[in-house]
Amino acid sequence: MTADDSFDRLDDDDYPAYTMGRAAEMLGATQGFLRAIGEARLITPLRSEGGHRRYSRYQLRIAARARELVDHGTPIEAACRIVILEDQLEEAQRINAEYRRAAESANPTAAA
């Protein structure tokens, strides 16, 4: 992979561009918080060749939502479960909307 390839991947929401220290700083959280949500299986950071945790922008958004819930008094395990369910609901709604659009385009008179 060339330097140009790495630069292009920074636009990818799933590219693990952030170290644990930088991710914690961006979230205003501790590295222990990131470890805890990893242990709760909310996010699974990728590992660098040296074994260091690396986080994507998508994972940071998920972690930020969990931190928001924890900051409002929700236990971390419950916060992680809530975020997982919210993410699953959002995905189901997206898939449902795609099915609806496909059905409407296949049979435009039924939609009217």
Short mmCIF file of N, CA and C in Angstrom, two decimals:
data_model
loop_
_atom_site.label_atom_id
_atom_site.label_comp_id
_atom_site.label_asym_id
_atom_site.label_seq_id
_atom_site.Cartn_x
_atom_site.Cartn_y
_atom_site.Cartn_z
N MET A 1 0.86 -1.17 0.00
CA MET A 1 0.00 0.00 0.00
C MET A 1 0.90 1.23 0.00
N THR A 2 0.63 2.16 -0.88
CA THR A 2 1.41 3.39 -0.96
C THR A 2 0.83 4.45 -0.04
N ALA A 3 1.57 5.53 0.15
CA ALA A 3 1.09 6.63 0.98
C ALA A 3 -0.20 7.21 0.39
N ASP A 4 -0.29 7.26 -0.96
CA ASP A 4 -1.50 7.78 -1.59
C ASP A 4 -2.71 6.90 -1.28
N ASP A 5 -2.51 5.58 -1.24
CA ASP A 5 -3.60 4.67 -0.90
C ASP A 5 -4.10 4.92 0.51
N SER A 6 -3.18 5.11 1.45
CA SER A 6 -3.56 5.37 2.84
C SER A 6 -4.32 6.67 2.96
N PHE A 7 -3.89 7.69 2.23
CA PHE A 7 -4.56 8.99 2.29
C PHE A 7 -5.98 8.87 1.77
N ASP A 8 -6.17 8.13 0.68
CA ASP A 8 -7.51 7.95 0.10
C ASP A 8 -8.44 7.23 1.07
N ARG A 9 -7.91 6.35 1.90
CA ARG A 9 -8.74 5.57 2.82
C ARG A 9 -9.24 6.40 4.00
N LEU A 10 -8.67 7.58 4.23
CA LEU A 10 -9.11 8.40 5.35
C LEU A 10 -10.56 8.85 5.21
N ASP A 11 -11.09 8.83 4.00
CA ASP A 11 -12.51 9.15 3.77
C ASP A 11 -13.41 7.97 4.11
N ASP A 12 -12.83 6.80 4.32
CA ASP A 12 -13.58 5.58 4.63
C ASP A 12 -13.93 5.57 6.11
N ASP A 13 -15.23 5.52 6.43
CA ASP A 13 -15.71 5.52 7.81
C ASP A 13 -15.21 4.31 8.60
N ASP A 14 -14.85 3.25 7.91
CA ASP A 14 -14.43 2.02 8.59
C ASP A 14 -12.91 1.86 8.66
N TYR A 15 -12.17 2.83 8.12
CA TYR A 15 -10.71 2.75 8.14
C TYR A 15 -10.20 3.06 9.55
N PRO A 16 -9.42 2.18 10.15
CA PRO A 16 -8.95 2.39 11.53
C PRO A 16 -7.80 3.41 11.59
N ALA A 17 -8.15 4.66 11.55
CA ALA A 17 -7.15 5.72 11.44
C ALA A 17 -6.67 6.29 12.78
N TYR A 18 -7.36 5.98 13.88
CA TYR A 18 -7.07 6.65 15.14
C TYR A 18 -6.51 5.70 16.18
N THR A 19 -5.44 6.13 16.82
CA THR A 19 -4.86 5.36 17.92
C THR A 19 -5.77 5.46 19.13
N MET A 20 -5.54 4.61 20.09
CA MET A 20 -6.36 4.64 21.31
C MET A 20 -6.24 6.00 22.01
N GLY A 21 -5.04 6.51 22.10
CA GLY A 21 -4.84 7.80 22.76
C GLY A 21 -5.57 8.92 22.06
N ARG A 22 -5.47 8.95 20.74
CA ARG A 22 -6.15 10.00 19.97
C ARG A 22 -7.66 9.82 20.05
N ALA A 23 -8.14 8.59 19.97
CA ALA A 23 -9.58 8.32 20.06
C ALA A 23 -10.13 8.78 21.40
N ALA A 24 -9.42 8.46 22.49
CA ALA A 24 -9.86 8.87 23.82
C ALA A 24 -9.89 10.39 23.92
N GLU A 25 -8.88 11.03 23.38
CA GLU A 25 -8.82 12.50 23.39
C GLU A 25 -9.99 13.10 22.62
N MET A 26 -10.29 12.56 21.46
CA MET A 26 -11.38 13.07 20.64
C MET A 26 -12.73 12.91 21.35
N LEU A 27 -12.89 11.82 22.10
CA LEU A 27 -14.14 11.55 22.80
C LEU A 27 -14.24 12.27 24.14
N GLY A 28 -13.11 12.77 24.62
CA GLY A 28 -13.10 13.34 25.96
C GLY A 28 -13.28 12.25 26.99
N ALA A 29 -12.76 11.07 26.69
CA ALA A 29 -12.90 9.90 27.56
C ALA A 29 -11.51 9.37 27.91
N THR A 30 -11.48 8.37 28.73
CA THR A 30 -10.21 7.75 29.08
C THR A 30 -9.97 6.53 28.19
N GLN A 31 -8.74 6.10 28.17
CA GLN A 31 -8.44 4.87 27.44
C GLN A 31 -9.12 3.68 28.11
N GLY A 32 -9.29 3.76 29.43
CA GLY A 32 -10.01 2.72 30.15
C GLY A 32 -11.45 2.59 29.69
N PHE A 33 -12.08 3.72 29.37
CA PHE A 33 -13.45 3.68 28.84
C PHE A 33 -13.47 2.92 27.52
N LEU A 34 -12.50 3.20 26.65
CA LEU A 34 -12.45 2.49 25.37
C LEU A 34 -12.21 1.00 25.57
N ARG A 35 -11.37 0.66 26.53
CA ARG A 35 -11.15 -0.75 26.82
C ARG A 35 -12.45 -1.40 27.34
N ALA A 36 -13.15 -0.67 28.20
CA ALA A 36 -14.40 -1.21 28.79
C ALA A 36 -15.46 -1.46 27.73
N ILE A 37 -15.64 -0.54 26.79
CA ILE A 37 -16.65 -0.79 25.76
C ILE A 37 -16.19 -1.86 24.78
N GLY A 38 -14.88 -2.04 24.68
CA GLY A 38 -14.36 -3.16 23.89
C GLY A 38 -14.65 -4.48 24.59
N GLU A 39 -14.46 -4.52 25.91
CA GLU A 39 -14.76 -5.74 26.69
C GLU A 39 -16.25 -6.05 26.66
N ALA A 40 -17.08 -5.01 26.58
CA ALA A 40 -18.53 -5.20 26.49
C ALA A 40 -18.96 -5.54 25.06
N ARG A 41 -18.01 -5.62 24.16
CA ARG A 41 -18.21 -5.98 22.75
C ARG A 41 -19.04 -4.97 21.98
N LEU A 42 -19.00 -3.72 22.43
CA LEU A 42 -19.68 -2.68 21.66
C LEU A 42 -18.90 -2.39 20.39
N ILE A 43 -17.60 -2.26 20.54
CA ILE A 43 -16.73 -2.07 19.38
C ILE A 43 -15.53 -2.99 19.53
N THR A 44 -14.99 -3.40 18.41
CA THR A 44 -13.78 -4.22 18.41
C THR A 44 -12.75 -3.50 17.56
N PRO A 45 -11.81 -2.83 18.21
CA PRO A 45 -10.81 -2.10 17.43
C PRO A 45 -9.92 -3.07 16.66
N LEU A 46 -9.45 -2.60 15.54
CA LEU A 46 -8.48 -3.39 14.80
C LEU A 46 -7.13 -3.20 15.49
N ARG A 47 -6.21 -4.05 15.18
CA ARG A 47 -4.87 -3.96 15.79
C ARG A 47 -3.85 -3.63 14.71
N SER A 48 -2.92 -2.74 15.06
CA SER A 48 -1.82 -2.42 14.15
C SER A 48 -0.86 -3.59 14.14
N GLU A 49 0.15 -3.54 13.28
CA GLU A 49 1.14 -4.62 13.23
C GLU A 49 1.84 -4.76 14.57
N GLY A 50 1.95 -3.67 15.31
CA GLY A 50 2.58 -3.71 16.63
C GLY A 50 1.62 -4.10 17.75
N GLY A 51 0.36 -4.38 17.42
CA GLY A 51 -0.61 -4.82 18.40
C GLY A 51 -1.39 -3.71 19.06
N HIS A 52 -1.22 -2.47 18.60
CA HIS A 52 -1.93 -1.34 19.20
C HIS A 52 -3.34 -1.22 18.63
N ARG A 53 -4.28 -0.82 19.50
CA ARG A 53 -5.67 -0.65 19.07
C ARG A 53 -5.79 0.55 18.14
N ARG A 54 -6.60 0.37 17.09
CA ARG A 54 -6.87 1.44 16.12
C ARG A 54 -8.38 1.50 15.91
N TYR A 55 -8.91 2.74 15.87
CA TYR A 55 -10.35 2.96 15.80
C TYR A 55 -10.74 3.71 14.53
N SER A 56 -11.90 3.39 14.01
CA SER A 56 -12.45 4.06 12.83
C SER A 56 -13.38 5.19 13.26
N ARG A 57 -13.75 6.03 12.33
CA ARG A 57 -14.71 7.10 12.64
C ARG A 57 -16.06 6.50 13.04
N TYR A 58 -16.48 5.45 12.38
CA TYR A 58 -17.73 4.78 12.75
C TYR A 58 -17.67 4.32 14.20
N GLN A 59 -16.59 3.67 14.60
CA GLN A 59 -16.44 3.21 15.97
C GLN A 59 -16.44 4.37 16.96
N LEU A 60 -15.85 5.48 16.57
CA LEU A 60 -15.83 6.65 17.46
C LEU A 60 -17.23 7.23 17.64
N ARG A 61 -18.05 7.20 16.59
CA ARG A 61 -19.44 7.67 16.73
C ARG A 61 -20.20 6.77 17.71
N ILE A 62 -20.00 5.47 17.59
CA ILE A 62 -20.65 4.51 18.48
C ILE A 62 -20.17 4.74 19.92
N ALA A 63 -18.87 4.92 20.09
CA ALA A 63 -18.30 5.15 21.42
C ALA A 63 -18.81 6.46 22.02
N ALA A 64 -18.97 7.48 21.18
CA ALA A 64 -19.46 8.77 21.66
C ALA A 64 -20.89 8.64 22.18
N ARG A 65 -21.71 7.85 21.52
CA ARG A 65 -23.09 7.64 21.97
C ARG A 65 -23.09 6.90 23.31
N ALA A 66 -22.23 5.90 23.45
CA ALA A 66 -22.13 5.16 24.71
C ALA A 66 -21.67 6.10 25.82
N ARG A 67 -20.71 6.95 25.52
CA ARG A 67 -20.23 7.89 26.53
C ARG A 67 -21.33 8.85 26.96
N GLU A 68 -22.13 9.28 26.02
CA GLU A 68 -23.25 10.17 26.33
C GLU A 68 -24.20 9.50 27.34
N LEU A 69 -24.53 8.25 27.09
CA LEU A 69 -25.42 7.52 28.00
C LEU A 69 -24.78 7.33 29.38
N VAL A 70 -23.50 6.97 29.40
CA VAL A 70 -22.79 6.78 30.66
C VAL A 70 -22.72 8.09 31.43
N ASP A 71 -22.48 9.18 30.72
CA ASP A 71 -22.42 10.49 31.37
C ASP A 71 -23.75 10.87 32.02
N HIS A 72 -24.85 10.29 31.52
CA HIS A 72 -26.18 10.56 32.08
C HIS A 72 -26.59 9.52 33.13
N GLY A 73 -25.63 8.69 33.54
CA GLY A 73 -25.88 7.76 34.64
C GLY A 73 -26.20 6.33 34.26
N THR A 74 -26.20 6.01 33.00
CA THR A 74 -26.48 4.63 32.57
C THR A 74 -25.24 3.77 32.81
N PRO A 75 -25.39 2.61 33.44
CA PRO A 75 -24.24 1.72 33.60
C PRO A 75 -23.65 1.35 32.23
N ILE A 76 -22.35 1.16 32.18
CA ILE A 76 -21.67 0.96 30.89
C ILE A 76 -22.21 -0.25 30.12
N GLU A 77 -22.50 -1.34 30.83
CA GLU A 77 -23.02 -2.53 30.13
C GLU A 77 -24.37 -2.23 29.50
N ALA A 78 -25.23 -1.51 30.23
CA ALA A 78 -26.55 -1.15 29.70
C ALA A 78 -26.41 -0.16 28.55
N ALA A 79 -25.48 0.78 28.68
CA ALA A 79 -25.26 1.76 27.61
C ALA A 79 -24.82 1.05 26.33
N CYS A 80 -23.95 0.09 26.46
CA CYS A 80 -23.48 -0.66 25.29
C CYS A 80 -24.63 -1.42 24.64
N ARG A 81 -25.47 -2.03 25.45
CA ARG A 81 -26.63 -2.77 24.91
C ARG A 81 -27.59 -1.83 24.20
N ILE A 82 -27.83 -0.66 24.79
CA ILE A 82 -28.71 0.33 24.16
C ILE A 82 -28.16 0.76 22.81
N VAL A 83 -26.87 1.04 22.77
CA VAL A 83 -26.26 1.49 21.51
C VAL A 83 -26.32 0.40 20.46
N ILE A 84 -26.10 -0.84 20.86
CA ILE A 84 -26.20 -1.96 19.91
C ILE A 84 -27.62 -2.05 19.35
N LEU A 85 -28.61 -1.94 20.22
CA LEU A 85 -30.01 -2.01 19.77
C LEU A 85 -30.37 -0.83 18.88
N GLU A 86 -29.89 0.37 19.21
CA GLU A 86 -30.13 1.54 18.37
C GLU A 86 -29.54 1.34 16.99
N ASP A 87 -28.33 0.79 16.94
CA ASP A 87 -27.64 0.56 15.66
C ASP A 87 -28.40 -0.49 14.84
N GLN A 88 -28.87 -1.54 15.49
CA GLN A 88 -29.64 -2.57 14.79
C GLN A 88 -30.95 -2.02 14.26
N LEU A 89 -31.61 -1.18 15.05
CA LEU A 89 -32.86 -0.57 14.61
C LEU A 89 -32.63 0.33 13.39
N GLU A 90 -31.59 1.13 13.45
CA GLU A 90 -31.28 2.01 12.31
C GLU A 90 -31.02 1.21 11.04
N GLU A 91 -30.29 0.12 11.17
CA GLU A 91 -30.00 -0.74 10.01
C GLU A 91 -31.29 -1.38 9.49
N ALA A 92 -32.15 -1.86 10.38
CA ALA A 92 -33.42 -2.47 9.95
C ALA A 92 -34.30 -1.45 9.24
N GLN A 93 -34.33 -0.22 9.74
CA GLN A 93 -35.13 0.83 9.10
C GLN A 93 -34.58 1.16 7.72
N ARG A 94 -33.24 1.16 7.59
CA ARG A 94 -32.62 1.43 6.28
C ARG A 94 -32.98 0.33 5.29
N ILE A 95 -32.90 -0.92 5.72
CA ILE A 95 -33.23 -2.05 4.85
C ILE A 95 -34.71 -2.01 4.47
N ASN A 96 -35.57 -1.71 5.42
CA ASN A 96 -37.00 -1.62 5.17
C ASN A 96 -37.30 -0.54 4.12
N ALA A 97 -36.65 0.61 4.24
CA ALA A 97 -36.84 1.69 3.28
C ALA A 97 -36.39 1.26 1.88
N GLU A 98 -35.28 0.52 1.81
CA GLU A 98 -34.81 0.01 0.51
C GLU A 98 -35.84 -0.94 -0.10
N TYR A 99 -36.40 -1.83 0.70
CA TYR A 99 -37.41 -2.76 0.21
C TYR A 99 -38.64 -2.01 -0.29
N ARG A 100 -39.04 -0.99 0.47
CA ARG A 100 -40.20 -0.19 0.07
C ARG A 100 -39.94 0.50 -1.27
N ARG A 101 -38.77 1.09 -1.42
CA ARG A 101 -38.44 1.77 -2.69
C ARG A 101 -38.41 0.78 -3.84
N ALA A 102 -37.84 -0.39 -3.61
CA ALA A 102 -37.79 -1.42 -4.65
C ALA A 102 -39.20 -1.87 -5.04
N ALA A 103 -40.06 -2.07 -4.05
CA ALA A 103 -41.43 -2.50 -4.31
C ALA A 103 -42.19 -1.41 -5.08
N GLU A 104 -42.00 -0.16 -4.69
CA GLU A 104 -42.69 0.93 -5.38
C GLU A 104 -42.21 1.09 -6.82
N SER A 105 -40.91 0.89 -7.05
CA SER A 105 -40.41 1.01 -8.42
C SER A 105 -40.83 -0.18 -9.28
N ALA A 106 -41.03 -1.35 -8.66
CA ALA A 106 -41.47 -2.53 -9.40
C ALA A 106 -42.96 -2.46 -9.72
N ASN A 107 -43.73 -1.80 -8.87
CA ASN A 107 -45.17 -1.71 -9.05
C ASN A 107 -45.64 -0.30 -8.68
N PRO A 108 -45.38 0.69 -9.55
CA PRO A 108 -45.69 2.08 -9.20
C PRO A 108 -47.18 2.35 -8.97
N THR A 109 -48.08 1.58 -9.52
CA THR A 109 -49.51 1.82 -9.33
C THR A 109 -49.97 1.42 -7.92
N ALA A 110 -49.29 0.46 -7.30
CA ALA A 110 -49.65 0.02 -5.96
C ALA A 110 -49.32 1.09 -4.92
N ALA A 111 -48.32 1.92 -5.20
CA ALA A 111 -47.91 2.97 -4.27
C ALA A 111 -48.89 4.13 -4.25
N ALA A 112 -49.68 4.28 -5.31
CA ALA A 112 -50.61 5.41 -5.41
C ALA A 112 -51.86 5.19 -4.71
#
